[in-house]
Short mmCIF file of C-alpha atoms in Angstrom, two decimals:
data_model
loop_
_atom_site.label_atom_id
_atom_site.label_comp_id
_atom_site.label_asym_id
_atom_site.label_seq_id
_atom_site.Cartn_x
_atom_site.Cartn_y
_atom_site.Cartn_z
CA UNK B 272 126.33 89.93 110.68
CA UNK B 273 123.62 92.83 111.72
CA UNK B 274 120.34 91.58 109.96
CA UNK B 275 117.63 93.96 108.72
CA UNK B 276 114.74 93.25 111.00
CA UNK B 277 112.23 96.61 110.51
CA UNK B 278 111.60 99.31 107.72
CA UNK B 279 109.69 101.43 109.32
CA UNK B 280 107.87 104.43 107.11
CA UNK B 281 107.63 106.95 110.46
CA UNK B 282 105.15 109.58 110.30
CA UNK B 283 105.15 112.97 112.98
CA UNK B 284 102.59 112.40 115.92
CA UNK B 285 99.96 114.43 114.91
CA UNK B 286 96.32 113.88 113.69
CA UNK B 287 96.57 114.21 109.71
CA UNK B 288 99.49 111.41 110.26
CA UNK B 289 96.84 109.27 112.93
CA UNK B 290 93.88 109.44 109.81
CA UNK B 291 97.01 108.37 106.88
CA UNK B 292 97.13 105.00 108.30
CA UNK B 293 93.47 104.80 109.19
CA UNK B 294 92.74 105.55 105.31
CA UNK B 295 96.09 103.03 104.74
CA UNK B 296 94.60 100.20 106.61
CA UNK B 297 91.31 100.23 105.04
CA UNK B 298 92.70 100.08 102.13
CA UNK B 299 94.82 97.41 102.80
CA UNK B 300 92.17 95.79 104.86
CA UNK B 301 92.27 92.05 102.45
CA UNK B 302 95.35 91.72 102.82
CA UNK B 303 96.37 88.64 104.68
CA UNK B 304 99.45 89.59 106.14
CA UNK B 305 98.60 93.38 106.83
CA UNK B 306 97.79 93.60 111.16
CA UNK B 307 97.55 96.57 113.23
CA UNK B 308 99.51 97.81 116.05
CA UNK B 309 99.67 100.35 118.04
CA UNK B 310 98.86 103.85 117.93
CA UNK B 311 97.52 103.28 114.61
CA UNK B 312 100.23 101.92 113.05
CA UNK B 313 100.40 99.30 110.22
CA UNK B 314 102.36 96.19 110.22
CA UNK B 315 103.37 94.07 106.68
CA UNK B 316 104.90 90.66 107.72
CA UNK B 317 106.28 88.67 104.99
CA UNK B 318 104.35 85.37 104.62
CA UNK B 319 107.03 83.42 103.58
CA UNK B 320 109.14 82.14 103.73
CA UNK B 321 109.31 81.65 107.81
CA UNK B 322 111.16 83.74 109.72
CA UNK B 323 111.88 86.43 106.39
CA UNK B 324 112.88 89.36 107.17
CA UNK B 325 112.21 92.88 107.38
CA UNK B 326 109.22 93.26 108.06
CA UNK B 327 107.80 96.82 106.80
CA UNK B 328 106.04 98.85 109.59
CA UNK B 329 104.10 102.60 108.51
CA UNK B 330 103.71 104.14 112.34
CA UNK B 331 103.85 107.04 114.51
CA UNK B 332 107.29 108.60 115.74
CA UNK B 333 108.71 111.49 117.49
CA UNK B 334 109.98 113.42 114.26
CA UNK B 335 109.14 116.29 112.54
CA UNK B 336 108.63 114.96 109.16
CA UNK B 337 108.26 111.65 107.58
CA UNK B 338 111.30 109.62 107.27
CA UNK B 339 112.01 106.08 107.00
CA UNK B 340 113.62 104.27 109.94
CA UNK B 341 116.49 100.95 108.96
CA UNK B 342 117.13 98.89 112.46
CA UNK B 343 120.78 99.51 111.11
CA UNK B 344 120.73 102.33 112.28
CA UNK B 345 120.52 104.43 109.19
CA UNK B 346 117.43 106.87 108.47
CA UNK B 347 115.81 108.25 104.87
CA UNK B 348 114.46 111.64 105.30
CA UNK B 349 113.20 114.29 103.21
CA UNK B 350 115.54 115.78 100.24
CA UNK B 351 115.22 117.96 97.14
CA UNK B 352 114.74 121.00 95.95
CA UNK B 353 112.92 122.45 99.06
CA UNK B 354 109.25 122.29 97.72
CA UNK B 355 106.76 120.10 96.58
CA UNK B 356 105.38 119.30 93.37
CA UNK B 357 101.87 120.40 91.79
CA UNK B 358 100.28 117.36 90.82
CA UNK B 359 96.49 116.17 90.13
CA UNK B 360 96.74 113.95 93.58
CA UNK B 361 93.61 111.67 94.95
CA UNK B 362 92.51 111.47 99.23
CA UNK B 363 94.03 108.26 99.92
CA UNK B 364 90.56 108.10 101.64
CA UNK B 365 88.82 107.71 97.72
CA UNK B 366 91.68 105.90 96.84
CA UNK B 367 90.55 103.15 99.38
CA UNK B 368 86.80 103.44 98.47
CA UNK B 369 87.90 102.71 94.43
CA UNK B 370 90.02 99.83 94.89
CA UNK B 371 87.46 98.09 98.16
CA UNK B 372 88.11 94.41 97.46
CA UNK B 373 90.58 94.54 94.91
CA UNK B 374 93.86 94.87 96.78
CA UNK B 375 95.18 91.33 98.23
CA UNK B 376 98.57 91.68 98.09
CA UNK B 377 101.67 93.93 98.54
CA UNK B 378 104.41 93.91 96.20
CA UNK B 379 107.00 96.26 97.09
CA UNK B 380 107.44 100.01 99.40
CA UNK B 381 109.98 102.39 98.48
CA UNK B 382 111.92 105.45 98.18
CA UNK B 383 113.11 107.50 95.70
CA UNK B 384 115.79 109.58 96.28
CA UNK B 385 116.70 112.87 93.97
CA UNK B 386 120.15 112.30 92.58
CA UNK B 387 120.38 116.36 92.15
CA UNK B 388 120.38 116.20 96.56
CA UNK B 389 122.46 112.91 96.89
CA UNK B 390 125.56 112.65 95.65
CA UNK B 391 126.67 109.26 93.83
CA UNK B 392 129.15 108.85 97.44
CA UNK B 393 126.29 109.16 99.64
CA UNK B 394 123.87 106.64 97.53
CA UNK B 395 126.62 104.11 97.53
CA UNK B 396 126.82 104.37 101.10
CA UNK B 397 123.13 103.70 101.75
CA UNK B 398 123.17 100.82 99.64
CA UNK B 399 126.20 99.28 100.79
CA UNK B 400 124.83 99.28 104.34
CA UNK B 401 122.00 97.79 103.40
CA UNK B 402 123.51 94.97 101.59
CA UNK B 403 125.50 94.29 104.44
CA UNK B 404 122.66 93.58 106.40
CA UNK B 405 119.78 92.38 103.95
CA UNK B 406 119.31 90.15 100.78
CA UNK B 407 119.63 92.78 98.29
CA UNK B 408 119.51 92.64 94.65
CA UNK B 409 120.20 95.01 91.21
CA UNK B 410 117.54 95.30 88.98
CA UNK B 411 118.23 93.56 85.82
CA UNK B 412 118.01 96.39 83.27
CA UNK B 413 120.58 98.31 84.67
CA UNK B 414 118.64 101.08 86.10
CA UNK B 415 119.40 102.07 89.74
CA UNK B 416 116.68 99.84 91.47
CA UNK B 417 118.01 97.81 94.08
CA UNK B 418 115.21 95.96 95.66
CA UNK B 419 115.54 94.33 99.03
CA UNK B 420 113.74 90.53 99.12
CA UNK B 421 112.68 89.61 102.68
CA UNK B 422 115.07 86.20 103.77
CA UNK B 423 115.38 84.15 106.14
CA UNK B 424 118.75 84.39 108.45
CA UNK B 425 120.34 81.66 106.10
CA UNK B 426 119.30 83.10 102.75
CA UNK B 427 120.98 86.21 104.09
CA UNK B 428 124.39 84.11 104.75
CA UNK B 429 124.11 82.50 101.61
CA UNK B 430 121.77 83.69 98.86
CA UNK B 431 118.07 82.87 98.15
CA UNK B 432 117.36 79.80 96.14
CA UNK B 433 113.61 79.03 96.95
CA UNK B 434 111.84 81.39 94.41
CA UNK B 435 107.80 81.42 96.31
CA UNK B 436 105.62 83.73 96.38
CA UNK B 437 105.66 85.61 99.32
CA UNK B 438 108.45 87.27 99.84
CA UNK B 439 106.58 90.48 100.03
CA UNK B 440 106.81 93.45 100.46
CA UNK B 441 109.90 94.22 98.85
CA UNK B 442 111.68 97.16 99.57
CA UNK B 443 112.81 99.25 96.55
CA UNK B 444 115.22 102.10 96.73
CA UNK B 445 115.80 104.67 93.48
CA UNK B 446 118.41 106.74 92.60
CA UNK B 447 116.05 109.18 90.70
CA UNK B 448 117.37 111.31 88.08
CA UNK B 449 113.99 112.86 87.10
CA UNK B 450 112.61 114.68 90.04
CA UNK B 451 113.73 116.26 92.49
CA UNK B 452 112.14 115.68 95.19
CA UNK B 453 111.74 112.68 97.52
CA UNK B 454 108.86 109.93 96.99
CA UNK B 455 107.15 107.29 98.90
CA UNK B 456 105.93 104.90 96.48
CA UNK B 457 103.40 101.70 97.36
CA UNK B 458 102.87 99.00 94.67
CA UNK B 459 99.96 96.87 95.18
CA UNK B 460 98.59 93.60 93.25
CA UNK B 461 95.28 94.21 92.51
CA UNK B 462 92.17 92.09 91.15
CA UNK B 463 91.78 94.85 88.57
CA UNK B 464 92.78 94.71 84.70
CA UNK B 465 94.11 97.74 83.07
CA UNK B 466 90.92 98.82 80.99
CA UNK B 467 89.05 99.15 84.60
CA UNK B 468 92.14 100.73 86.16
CA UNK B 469 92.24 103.40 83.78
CA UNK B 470 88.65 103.93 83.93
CA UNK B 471 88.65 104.40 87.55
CA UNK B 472 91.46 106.76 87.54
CA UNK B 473 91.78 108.25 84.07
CA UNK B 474 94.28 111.13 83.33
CA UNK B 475 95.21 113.09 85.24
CA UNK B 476 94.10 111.52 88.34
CA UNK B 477 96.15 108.30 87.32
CA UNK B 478 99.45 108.50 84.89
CA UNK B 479 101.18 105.66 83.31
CA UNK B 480 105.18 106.17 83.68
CA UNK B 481 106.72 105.58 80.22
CA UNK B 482 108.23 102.08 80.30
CA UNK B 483 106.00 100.71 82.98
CA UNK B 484 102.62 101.23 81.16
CA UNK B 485 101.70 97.90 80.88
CA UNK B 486 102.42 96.81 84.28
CA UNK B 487 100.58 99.51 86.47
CA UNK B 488 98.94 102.78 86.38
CA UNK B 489 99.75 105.22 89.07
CA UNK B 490 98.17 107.48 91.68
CA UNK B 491 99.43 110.04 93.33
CA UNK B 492 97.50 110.97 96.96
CA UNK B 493 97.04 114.06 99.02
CA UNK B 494 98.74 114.81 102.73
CA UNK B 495 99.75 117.39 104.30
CA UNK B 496 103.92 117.33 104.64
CA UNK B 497 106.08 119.53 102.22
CA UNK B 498 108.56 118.26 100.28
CA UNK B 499 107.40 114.43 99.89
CA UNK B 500 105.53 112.75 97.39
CA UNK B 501 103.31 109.49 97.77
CA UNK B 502 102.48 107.34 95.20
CA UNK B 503 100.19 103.94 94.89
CA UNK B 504 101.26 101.76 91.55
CA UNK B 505 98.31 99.71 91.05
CA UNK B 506 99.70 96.58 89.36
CA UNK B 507 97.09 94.91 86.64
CA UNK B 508 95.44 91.60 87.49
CA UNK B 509 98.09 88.84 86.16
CA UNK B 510 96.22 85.75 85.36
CA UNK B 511 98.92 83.32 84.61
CA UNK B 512 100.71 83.97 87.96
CA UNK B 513 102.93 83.44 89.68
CA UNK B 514 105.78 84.79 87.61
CA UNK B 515 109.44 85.22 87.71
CA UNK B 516 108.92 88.47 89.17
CA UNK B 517 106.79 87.19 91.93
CA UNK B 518 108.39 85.10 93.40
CA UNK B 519 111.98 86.92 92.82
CA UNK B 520 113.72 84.66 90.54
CA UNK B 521 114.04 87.05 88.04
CA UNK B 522 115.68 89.54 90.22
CA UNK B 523 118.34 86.98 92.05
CA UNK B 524 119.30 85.25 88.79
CA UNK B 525 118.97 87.92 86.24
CA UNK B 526 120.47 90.79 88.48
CA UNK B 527 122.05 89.09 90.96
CA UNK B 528 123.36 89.94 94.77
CA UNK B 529 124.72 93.10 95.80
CA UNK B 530 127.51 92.35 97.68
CA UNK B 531 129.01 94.71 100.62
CA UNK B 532 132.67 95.56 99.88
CA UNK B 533 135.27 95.71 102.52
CA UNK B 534 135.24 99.54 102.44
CA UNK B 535 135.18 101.66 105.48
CA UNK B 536 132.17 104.55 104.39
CA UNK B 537 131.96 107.08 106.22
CA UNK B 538 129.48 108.86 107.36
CA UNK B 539 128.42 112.26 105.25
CA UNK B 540 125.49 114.64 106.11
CA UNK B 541 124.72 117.35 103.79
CA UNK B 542 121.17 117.42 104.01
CA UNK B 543 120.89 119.27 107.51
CA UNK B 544 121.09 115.82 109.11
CA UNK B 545 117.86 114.80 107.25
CA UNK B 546 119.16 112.22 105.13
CA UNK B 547 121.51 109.84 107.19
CA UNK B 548 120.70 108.87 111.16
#
């Protein structure tokens, strides 16, 4: 069985992408399990349990816009509708100033996908790969979710029954019916509660997504690639942690395992070789 080792969020070799993770990592800079590699990059190892896996990696790369990288060989890049969206965005610079000793955790990295630019065929292929190779789970609601809980090489044989906190960051993919575009998003734990979230980033620098309200408030931030969005959900201080959510029971009883068929995908490629590597 191929194992998901990496996600890597790969940004093009140039200076803007060189000053993203500088900003990243300062924000990030409490948080235990967040080290720095090379050429700037960033590097989230799950701290438990031992040995989980993937580890999520934001990093330099020989492409011409962002994309992100699965060790399975497959890639994520860029689709839509061909532009980007106007939106009341933040320097992830000031983003990292506001929150300076309030971020200690990661809970989850992601991508959204516009379900106007991938077809139903094409999603199910993606997700089926990654099943194969990772501990992947349906969100319990019924929405298109899947989130990916770093494991350990027997979890990934059998199933995860150790429910710690830890297993973070996640790795949350979205079949997006809203907008169409792509979108990185980030969710953090922070130290914050929501009255002094939404006074440090009142409308419209910070939205709450209907549904979600009560669990984060969100920020979109400034860069300089077309056709990608990046977003920061800044979860509310939770004082009676940890919770079924943390440390994934929720997700692996209440949604439960997505298991790879024994069906031969193939390949497809519509999206000018963007979307599948």
């Amino acid at each position: 069985m191929t194992r998901l080792m990496e996600i890597a969020f790969c940004l093009p070799a140039a200076s803007s992408s060189q000053q993203f993770i500088r900003d990243l990592r300062r924000l990030l800079a409490d948080v235990a399990y967040a080290s720095n590699g090379p050429a700037d990059s960033l590097i989230l190892k799950p701290p438990a349990p031992v040995s989980a896996c993937p580890v999520t990696v934001v990093r330099l790369a020989d492409v011409t816009a962002p994309e992100v990288a699965l060790d399975i060989g497959r890639t994520i890049g860029l689709a839509g509708s061909g532009h980007t969206p106007h939106r009341v965005n933040i320097e992830l610079a000031d983003l990292a100033d506001c929150l300076a000793g309030n971020v200690g955790r990661i809970d989850h990295a992601g991508v959204n996908l516009p379900s106007q630019a991938v077809s139903v065929k094409e999603w199910d292929s993606l997700v089926q790969d990654i099943a194969a190779s990772a501990a992947m789970y349906r969100y319990p609601t019924g929405e298109q979710w899947p989130f990916v809980l770093p494991s350990t090489g027997m979890e990934l044989k059998t199933d995860i029954r150790d429910f710690i906190v830890g297993r973070e960051p996640r790795f949350e993919l979205v079949y997006d019916p809203w907008y169409p575009y792509t979108t990185w998003q980030f969710a953090l734990w922070t130290k914050l509660t929501r009255t002094e979230l939404e006074q440090l980033f009142p409308d419209p620098v910070g939205i709450a997504i209907p549904g979600l309200e009560d669990i984060f408030r969100t920020v979109y931030v400034q860069h300089s690639w077309p056709d990608l969005e990046i977003r920061f959900d800044l979860c509310f201080r939770v004082d009676d942690s940890p919770s079924d959510w943390e440390t994934g029971e929720w997700l692996v009883k209440q949604g439960g395992r997505i298991r790879c068929r024994a069906v031969a995908f193939s390949v497809l490629d519509p999206l000018n070789r963007d979307f599948v590597g």
